[in-house]
């Protein structure tokens, strides 16, 4: 039985700025993901604050929201079996210093803030995050 699932992925400003969009998309495609929706946008800080609301009590919240709204990002809906988990494996640890060889953050991440990609952390949040960016 197929267990196809969708997850939300964001290519963050540090990666878009370095023209890594196609390299990162190739890594998703090689792992078997279909990119079923995508758009390149720049968001306001107020929208970043809504998106990252789960982190609002964290000390890094304001910087994180400044950062996500600092330049163009690519938001994508990725589809695959067990997409949420599979994407988290492919992204690697939040801090690129801890990310394993072969992961996106190991290859392209600069720091814990400029870690090149975001991915939903659960199927429940995937639905919420997909709806946040693709609600039309
Ligand atoms: P992301 O997967 O987009 O989710 C929240 C982001 O907060 C995370 O990636 C990091 O880029 C950023 N961040 C900054 N500082 C921290 C921290 N100390 N712990 C976790 N995430 C952090």
CSV table of C-alpha atoms and ligand atoms in Angstrom, one decimal:
chain,number,residue,atom,x,y,z
A,1,UNK,CA,0.0,0.0,0.0
A,2,UNK,CA,1.3,3.4,-0.9
A,3,UNK,CA,2.0,5.8,2.0
A,4,UNK,CA,2.3,8.9,-0.1
A,5,UNK,CA,2.6,12.0,2.0
A,6,UNK,CA,3.3,15.7,1.5
A,7,UNK,CA,5.6,18.0,3.4
A,8,UNK,CA,6.5,21.7,3.2
A,9,UNK,CA,10.1,22.7,2.3
A,10,UNK,CA,11.6,26.1,2.2
A,11,UNK,CA,14.8,27.1,0.5
A,12,UNK,CA,16.0,29.9,2.8
A,13,UNK,CA,17.5,33.3,1.8
A,14,UNK,CA,21.1,32.2,2.3
A,15,UNK,CA,20.7,29.4,-0.3
A,16,UNK,CA,18.6,31.4,-2.8
A,17,UNK,CA,21.2,34.2,-2.5
A,18,UNK,CA,24.0,31.8,-3.4
A,19,UNK,CA,22.0,30.4,-6.4
A,20,UNK,CA,21.7,27.0,-4.8
A,21,UNK,CA,18.0,26.6,-5.7
A,22,UNK,CA,18.6,24.1,-8.6
A,23,UNK,CA,21.2,22.1,-6.7
A,24,UNK,CA,18.9,21.7,-3.7
A,25,UNK,CA,15.9,20.8,-5.9
A,26,UNK,CA,18.1,18.1,-7.6
A,27,UNK,CA,18.9,16.6,-4.2
A,28,UNK,CA,15.1,16.3,-3.5
A,29,UNK,CA,14.4,14.8,-7.0
A,30,UNK,CA,17.3,12.3,-6.6
A,31,UNK,CA,15.8,11.1,-3.3
A,32,UNK,CA,12.5,10.5,-5.1
A,33,UNK,CA,10.5,13.6,-4.2
A,34,UNK,CA,8.1,15.1,-6.5
A,35,UNK,CA,7.9,18.9,-6.3
A,36,UNK,CA,4.1,19.3,-6.7
A,37,UNK,CA,3.9,23.0,-6.0
A,38,UNK,CA,6.5,25.7,-5.8
A,39,UNK,CA,6.8,29.5,-5.7
A,40,UNK,CA,9.5,32.0,-5.1
A,41,UNK,CA,8.4,34.8,-2.8
A,42,UNK,CA,9.6,37.3,-0.2
A,43,UNK,CA,7.5,37.5,2.9
A,44,UNK,CA,7.0,40.3,5.5
A,45,UNK,CA,8.4,39.9,9.0
A,46,UNK,CA,4.8,39.7,10.3
A,47,UNK,CA,4.2,36.6,8.1
A,48,UNK,CA,7.4,35.0,9.2
A,49,UNK,CA,6.2,35.6,12.8
A,50,UNK,CA,3.0,33.7,12.0
A,51,UNK,CA,4.9,30.9,10.3
A,52,UNK,CA,7.3,30.4,13.2
A,53,UNK,CA,4.8,31.0,15.9
A,54,UNK,CA,5.7,27.8,17.7
A,55,UNK,CA,9.1,29.4,18.4
A,56,UNK,CA,7.7,32.7,19.7
A,57,UNK,CA,9.0,32.1,23.3
A,58,UNK,CA,12.5,31.2,22.1
A,59,UNK,CA,15.4,33.8,22.4
A,60,UNK,CA,16.2,33.5,18.7
A,61,UNK,CA,12.6,34.2,17.5
A,62,UNK,CA,13.0,37.8,16.4
A,63,UNK,CA,16.3,37.2,14.6
A,64,UNK,CA,14.8,34.1,12.9
A,65,UNK,CA,11.8,36.1,11.6
A,66,UNK,CA,14.0,38.9,10.5
A,67,UNK,CA,16.1,36.4,8.6
A,68,UNK,CA,13.3,34.5,6.9
A,69,UNK,CA,11.9,37.8,5.6
A,70,UNK,CA,15.3,39.2,4.6
A,71,UNK,CA,15.3,38.0,1.0
A,72,UNK,CA,13.6,35.7,-1.5
A,73,UNK,CA,12.7,32.1,-0.5
A,74,UNK,CA,11.4,29.2,-2.5
A,75,UNK,CA,8.5,27.4,-0.9
A,76,UNK,CA,7.6,23.9,-2.1
A,77,UNK,CA,5.2,21.1,-1.5
A,78,UNK,CA,7.2,17.8,-1.7
A,79,UNK,CA,5.5,14.5,-2.2
A,80,UNK,CA,6.9,11.0,-1.5
A,81,UNK,CA,6.4,8.0,0.7
A,82,UNK,CA,7.0,9.1,4.3
A,83,UNK,CA,7.8,12.6,3.0
A,84,UNK,CA,8.1,14.3,6.4
A,85,UNK,CA,10.7,11.9,7.8
A,86,UNK,CA,12.5,11.4,4.5
A,87,UNK,CA,12.9,15.2,4.1
A,88,UNK,CA,14.2,15.6,7.6
A,89,UNK,CA,16.8,12.9,6.9
A,90,UNK,CA,17.8,14.6,3.7
A,91,UNK,CA,18.0,18.0,5.4
A,92,UNK,CA,20.2,16.8,8.2
A,93,UNK,CA,20.6,18.3,11.7
A,94,UNK,CA,19.4,21.8,12.4
A,95,UNK,CA,22.9,22.9,13.1
A,96,UNK,CA,25.0,22.2,9.9
A,97,UNK,CA,28.0,21.5,12.2
A,98,UNK,CA,26.1,18.4,13.5
A,99,UNK,CA,24.7,17.4,10.1
A,100,UNK,CA,25.8,14.1,8.5
A,101,UNK,CA,27.6,13.8,5.2
A,102,UNK,CA,25.3,13.7,2.2
A,103,UNK,CA,22.7,16.0,3.8
A,104,UNK,CA,21.6,19.4,2.4
A,105,UNK,CA,22.6,21.3,5.6
A,106,UNK,CA,26.1,19.6,5.7
A,107,UNK,CA,26.7,20.5,2.1
A,108,UNK,CA,25.3,24.0,2.0
A,109,UNK,CA,24.4,25.2,5.5
A,110,UNK,CA,26.5,28.1,6.9
A,111,UNK,CA,25.3,28.3,10.5
A,112,UNK,CA,22.3,27.3,12.7
A,113,UNK,CA,20.4,30.4,11.4
A,114,UNK,CA,21.6,30.2,7.8
A,115,UNK,CA,20.9,26.5,7.5
A,116,UNK,CA,19.6,26.7,3.9
A,117,UNK,CA,16.4,24.7,4.3
A,118,UNK,CA,13.3,24.3,6.4
A,119,UNK,CA,11.2,21.2,6.5
A,120,UNK,CA,8.0,20.4,8.4
A,121,UNK,CA,8.7,18.4,11.6
A,122,UNK,CA,5.4,16.3,11.7
A,123,UNK,CA,2.6,15.3,9.4
A,124,UNK,CA,0.3,17.5,11.4
A,125,UNK,CA,2.6,20.6,11.0
A,126,UNK,CA,3.1,19.7,7.3
A,127,UNK,CA,-0.6,20.2,6.7
A,128,UNK,CA,-0.6,23.5,8.6
A,129,UNK,CA,2.5,24.8,6.8
A,130,UNK,CA,1.3,23.8,3.3
A,131,UNK,CA,-2.0,25.5,4.0
A,132,UNK,CA,-0.1,28.6,5.2
A,133,UNK,CA,1.7,29.1,1.9
A,134,UNK,CA,-0.7,27.4,-0.6
A,135,UNK,CA,-4.2,28.2,0.7
A,136,UNK,CA,-5.7,29.2,-2.7
B,1,LIG,P1,14.1,25.6,11.0
B,1,LIG,O1,14.0,24.1,10.7
B,1,LIG,O2,13.7,26.5,9.9
B,1,LIG,O3,13.2,25.9,12.3
B,1,LIG,C1,13.4,27.0,13.1
B,1,LIG,C2,14.8,27.6,12.9
B,1,LIG,O4,15.3,28.3,14.0
B,1,LIG,C3,15.8,26.5,12.7
B,1,LIG,O5,15.6,25.9,11.4
B,1,LIG,C4,17.1,27.3,12.8
B,1,LIG,O6,17.5,27.9,11.6
B,1,LIG,C5,16.7,28.5,13.7
B,1,LIG,N1,17.4,28.5,15.0
B,1,LIG,C6,18.2,29.5,15.4
B,1,LIG,N2,18.7,29.2,16.6
B,1,LIG,C7,18.3,28.0,17.0
B,1,LIG,C8,18.4,27.2,18.1
B,1,LIG,N3,19.2,27.5,19.1
B,1,LIG,N4,17.8,26.0,18.1
B,1,LIG,C9,17.0,25.6,17.1
B,1,LIG,N5,16.8,26.4,16.0
B,1,LIG,C10,17.4,27.6,15.9
